[in-house]
Amino acid sequence: MAHALAAEAYGALTPNLTSPTRAEALVFADVTRRLESIFSDPQASHASKIAVLHDNRRLWLAAAAASADDGNALPEGLRVGLLNLAAFVDRQTSALLRGEGSVTVLSEINRRVIGGLSAGAT
């Protein structure tokens, strides 16, 4: 009975909700929300800032690895652009960890990626 209910619930999901592109957009959105929330909170601990910066860096490392994969079907120019963005995000993250720069740059990059992914998910 429970298996039938679960199968029915999953079967009701629309393809856009479960597509890989939609999932990527949701992951970027989650990290971006946490990044903005923690860095806008004057009471946020240094450890929480480091943790969310680490999560954002890991997300971009995964995006870079996927972009560099020979099996990636994205156009070469887009793949190169994503690799360049990932390198920039890494440098900005290092600067933030040293207490330099602004998290706004990372947030804006993520938001633009979310917009691109969301447009592609429709």
mmCIF file of C-alpha atoms in Angstrom:
data_model
loop_
_atom_site.group_PDB
_atom_site.id
_atom_site.type_symbol
_atom_site.label_atom_id
_atom_site.label_comp_id
_atom_site.label_asym_id
_atom_site.label_seq_id
_atom_site.Cartn_x
_atom_site.Cartn_y
_atom_site.Cartn_z
ATOM 1 C CA MET A 1 0.000 0.000 0.000
ATOM 2 C CA ALA A 2 2.739 2.508 0.952
ATOM 3 C CA HIS A 3 4.680 1.588 -2.190
ATOM 4 C CA ALA A 4 1.626 2.270 -4.331
ATOM 5 C CA LEU A 5 1.110 5.679 -2.704
ATOM 6 C CA ALA A 6 4.766 6.588 -3.180
ATOM 7 C CA ALA A 7 4.701 5.504 -6.824
ATOM 8 C CA GLU A 8 1.539 7.526 -7.392
ATOM 9 C CA ALA A 9 3.058 10.626 -5.747
ATOM 10 C CA TYR A 10 6.289 10.386 -7.755
ATOM 11 C CA GLY A 11 4.323 9.699 -10.920
ATOM 12 C CA ALA A 12 2.425 12.947 -10.416
ATOM 13 C CA LEU A 13 5.619 15.031 -10.580
ATOM 14 C CA THR A 14 5.992 16.990 -13.766
ATOM 15 C CA PRO A 15 9.146 16.478 -15.841
ATOM 16 C CA ASN A 16 10.198 20.128 -15.295
ATOM 17 C CA LEU A 17 10.149 19.609 -11.554
ATOM 18 C CA THR A 18 12.476 16.637 -11.718
ATOM 19 C CA SER A 19 14.708 17.511 -14.678
ATOM 20 C CA PRO A 20 18.473 17.684 -14.067
ATOM 21 C CA THR A 21 18.495 21.347 -15.105
ATOM 22 C CA ARG A 22 15.739 22.167 -12.633
ATOM 23 C CA ALA A 23 17.591 20.257 -9.915
ATOM 24 C CA GLU A 24 20.777 22.220 -10.626
ATOM 25 C CA ALA A 25 18.868 25.501 -10.399
ATOM 26 C CA LEU A 26 17.395 24.438 -7.055
ATOM 27 C CA VAL A 27 20.838 23.572 -5.650
ATOM 28 C CA PHE A 28 22.256 26.932 -6.756
ATOM 29 C CA ALA A 29 19.190 28.683 -5.288
ATOM 30 C CA ASP A 30 19.578 26.922 -1.939
ATOM 31 C CA VAL A 31 23.266 27.763 -1.620
ATOM 32 C CA THR A 32 22.639 31.355 -2.723
ATOM 33 C CA ARG A 33 19.844 31.858 -0.178
ATOM 34 C CA ARG A 34 22.063 30.525 2.592
ATOM 35 C CA LEU A 35 25.008 32.646 1.441
ATOM 36 C CA GLU A 36 22.925 35.823 1.453
ATOM 37 C CA SER A 37 21.190 35.000 4.717
ATOM 38 C CA ILE A 38 24.353 34.232 6.648
ATOM 39 C CA PHE A 39 26.337 37.170 5.318
ATOM 40 C CA SER A 40 23.489 39.614 5.975
ATOM 41 C CA ASP A 41 23.143 38.469 9.590
ATOM 42 C CA PRO A 42 25.426 40.506 11.874
ATOM 43 C CA GLN A 43 25.139 37.722 14.476
ATOM 44 C CA ALA A 44 26.279 34.976 12.083
ATOM 45 C CA SER A 45 29.319 33.123 13.293
ATOM 46 C CA HIS A 46 32.586 33.039 11.408
ATOM 47 C CA ALA A 47 32.216 29.250 11.229
ATOM 48 C CA SER A 48 28.829 29.530 9.501
ATOM 49 C CA LYS A 49 30.309 31.942 6.956
ATOM 50 C CA ILE A 50 33.181 29.563 6.250
ATOM 51 C CA ALA A 51 30.762 26.639 5.914
ATOM 52 C CA VAL A 52 28.514 28.342 3.365
ATOM 53 C CA LEU A 53 31.515 29.629 1.406
ATOM 54 C CA HIS A 54 32.812 26.065 1.354
ATOM 55 C CA ASP A 55 29.435 24.788 0.094
ATOM 56 C CA ASN A 56 29.381 27.408 -2.654
ATOM 57 C CA ARG A 57 32.968 26.546 -3.638
ATOM 58 C CA ARG A 58 32.106 22.824 -3.760
ATOM 59 C CA LEU A 59 29.107 23.594 -5.972
ATOM 60 C CA TRP A 60 31.306 25.527 -8.383
ATOM 61 C CA LEU A 61 33.985 22.818 -8.343
ATOM 62 C CA ALA A 62 31.297 20.328 -9.355
ATOM 63 C CA ALA A 63 30.122 22.688 -12.109
ATOM 64 C CA ALA A 64 33.718 23.039 -13.333
ATOM 65 C CA ALA A 65 34.239 19.281 -13.356
ATOM 66 C CA ALA A 66 31.012 18.775 -15.307
ATOM 67 C CA SER A 67 31.981 21.530 -17.756
ATOM 68 C CA ALA A 68 35.412 20.008 -18.323
ATOM 69 C CA ASP A 69 34.015 16.518 -18.920
ATOM 70 C CA ASP A 70 34.500 15.410 -22.528
ATOM 71 C CA GLY A 71 30.969 14.013 -22.546
ATOM 72 C CA ASN A 72 29.401 17.378 -21.707
ATOM 73 C CA ALA A 73 26.984 18.351 -24.485
ATOM 74 C CA LEU A 74 27.064 22.110 -23.800
ATOM 75 C CA PRO A 75 28.591 24.295 -26.518
ATOM 76 C CA GLU A 76 32.338 24.742 -26.058
ATOM 77 C CA GLY A 77 32.049 28.504 -25.494
ATOM 78 C CA LEU A 78 29.581 28.005 -22.648
ATOM 79 C CA ARG A 79 31.760 25.291 -21.127
ATOM 80 C CA VAL A 80 34.811 27.586 -21.217
ATOM 81 C CA GLY A 81 32.752 30.426 -19.735
ATOM 82 C CA LEU A 82 31.602 28.224 -16.858
ATOM 83 C CA LEU A 83 35.181 27.102 -16.207
ATOM 84 C CA ASN A 84 36.283 30.742 -16.105
ATOM 85 C CA LEU A 85 33.431 31.614 -13.728
ATOM 86 C CA ALA A 86 34.362 28.688 -11.484
ATOM 87 C CA ALA A 87 37.962 29.943 -11.315
ATOM 88 C CA PHE A 88 36.738 33.457 -10.521
ATOM 89 C CA VAL A 89 34.414 32.134 -7.792
ATOM 90 C CA ASP A 90 37.348 30.225 -6.305
ATOM 91 C CA ARG A 91 39.494 33.386 -6.200
ATOM 92 C CA GLN A 92 36.643 35.462 -4.720
ATOM 93 C CA THR A 93 36.007 32.805 -2.102
ATOM 94 C CA SER A 94 39.674 32.842 -1.101
ATOM 95 C CA ALA A 95 39.520 36.635 -0.817
ATOM 96 C CA LEU A 96 36.416 36.437 1.394
ATOM 97 C CA LEU A 97 38.098 33.863 3.604
ATOM 98 C CA ARG A 98 40.934 36.366 4.057
ATOM 99 C CA GLY A 99 38.368 39.018 5.021
ATOM 100 C CA GLU A 100 38.575 40.862 1.701
ATOM 101 C CA GLY A 101 35.930 41.594 -0.909
ATOM 102 C CA SER A 102 32.181 41.275 -0.886
ATOM 103 C CA VAL A 103 29.909 38.257 -0.978
ATOM 104 C CA THR A 104 27.592 40.226 -3.290
ATOM 105 C CA VAL A 105 29.712 39.233 -6.288
ATOM 106 C CA LEU A 106 29.252 35.526 -5.559
ATOM 107 C CA SER A 107 25.551 35.988 -4.959
ATOM 108 C CA GLU A 108 25.087 37.855 -8.244
ATOM 109 C CA ILE A 109 26.972 35.209 -10.238
ATOM 110 C CA ASN A 110 24.875 32.454 -8.679
ATOM 111 C CA ARG A 111 21.648 34.343 -9.363
ATOM 112 C CA ARG A 112 22.568 34.745 -13.032
ATOM 113 C CA VAL A 113 23.340 31.049 -13.293
ATOM 114 C CA ILE A 114 19.996 30.252 -11.644
ATOM 115 C CA GLY A 115 18.282 32.462 -14.229
ATOM 116 C CA GLY A 116 20.032 30.698 -17.090
ATOM 117 C CA LEU A 117 19.259 27.265 -15.695
ATOM 118 C CA SER A 118 15.641 28.204 -15.011
ATOM 119 C CA ALA A 119 15.200 29.466 -18.567
ATOM 120 C CA GLY A 120 16.617 26.177 -19.843
ATOM 121 C CA ALA A 121 14.382 24.103 -17.591
ATOM 122 C CA THR A 122 11.136 25.277 -19.154
#
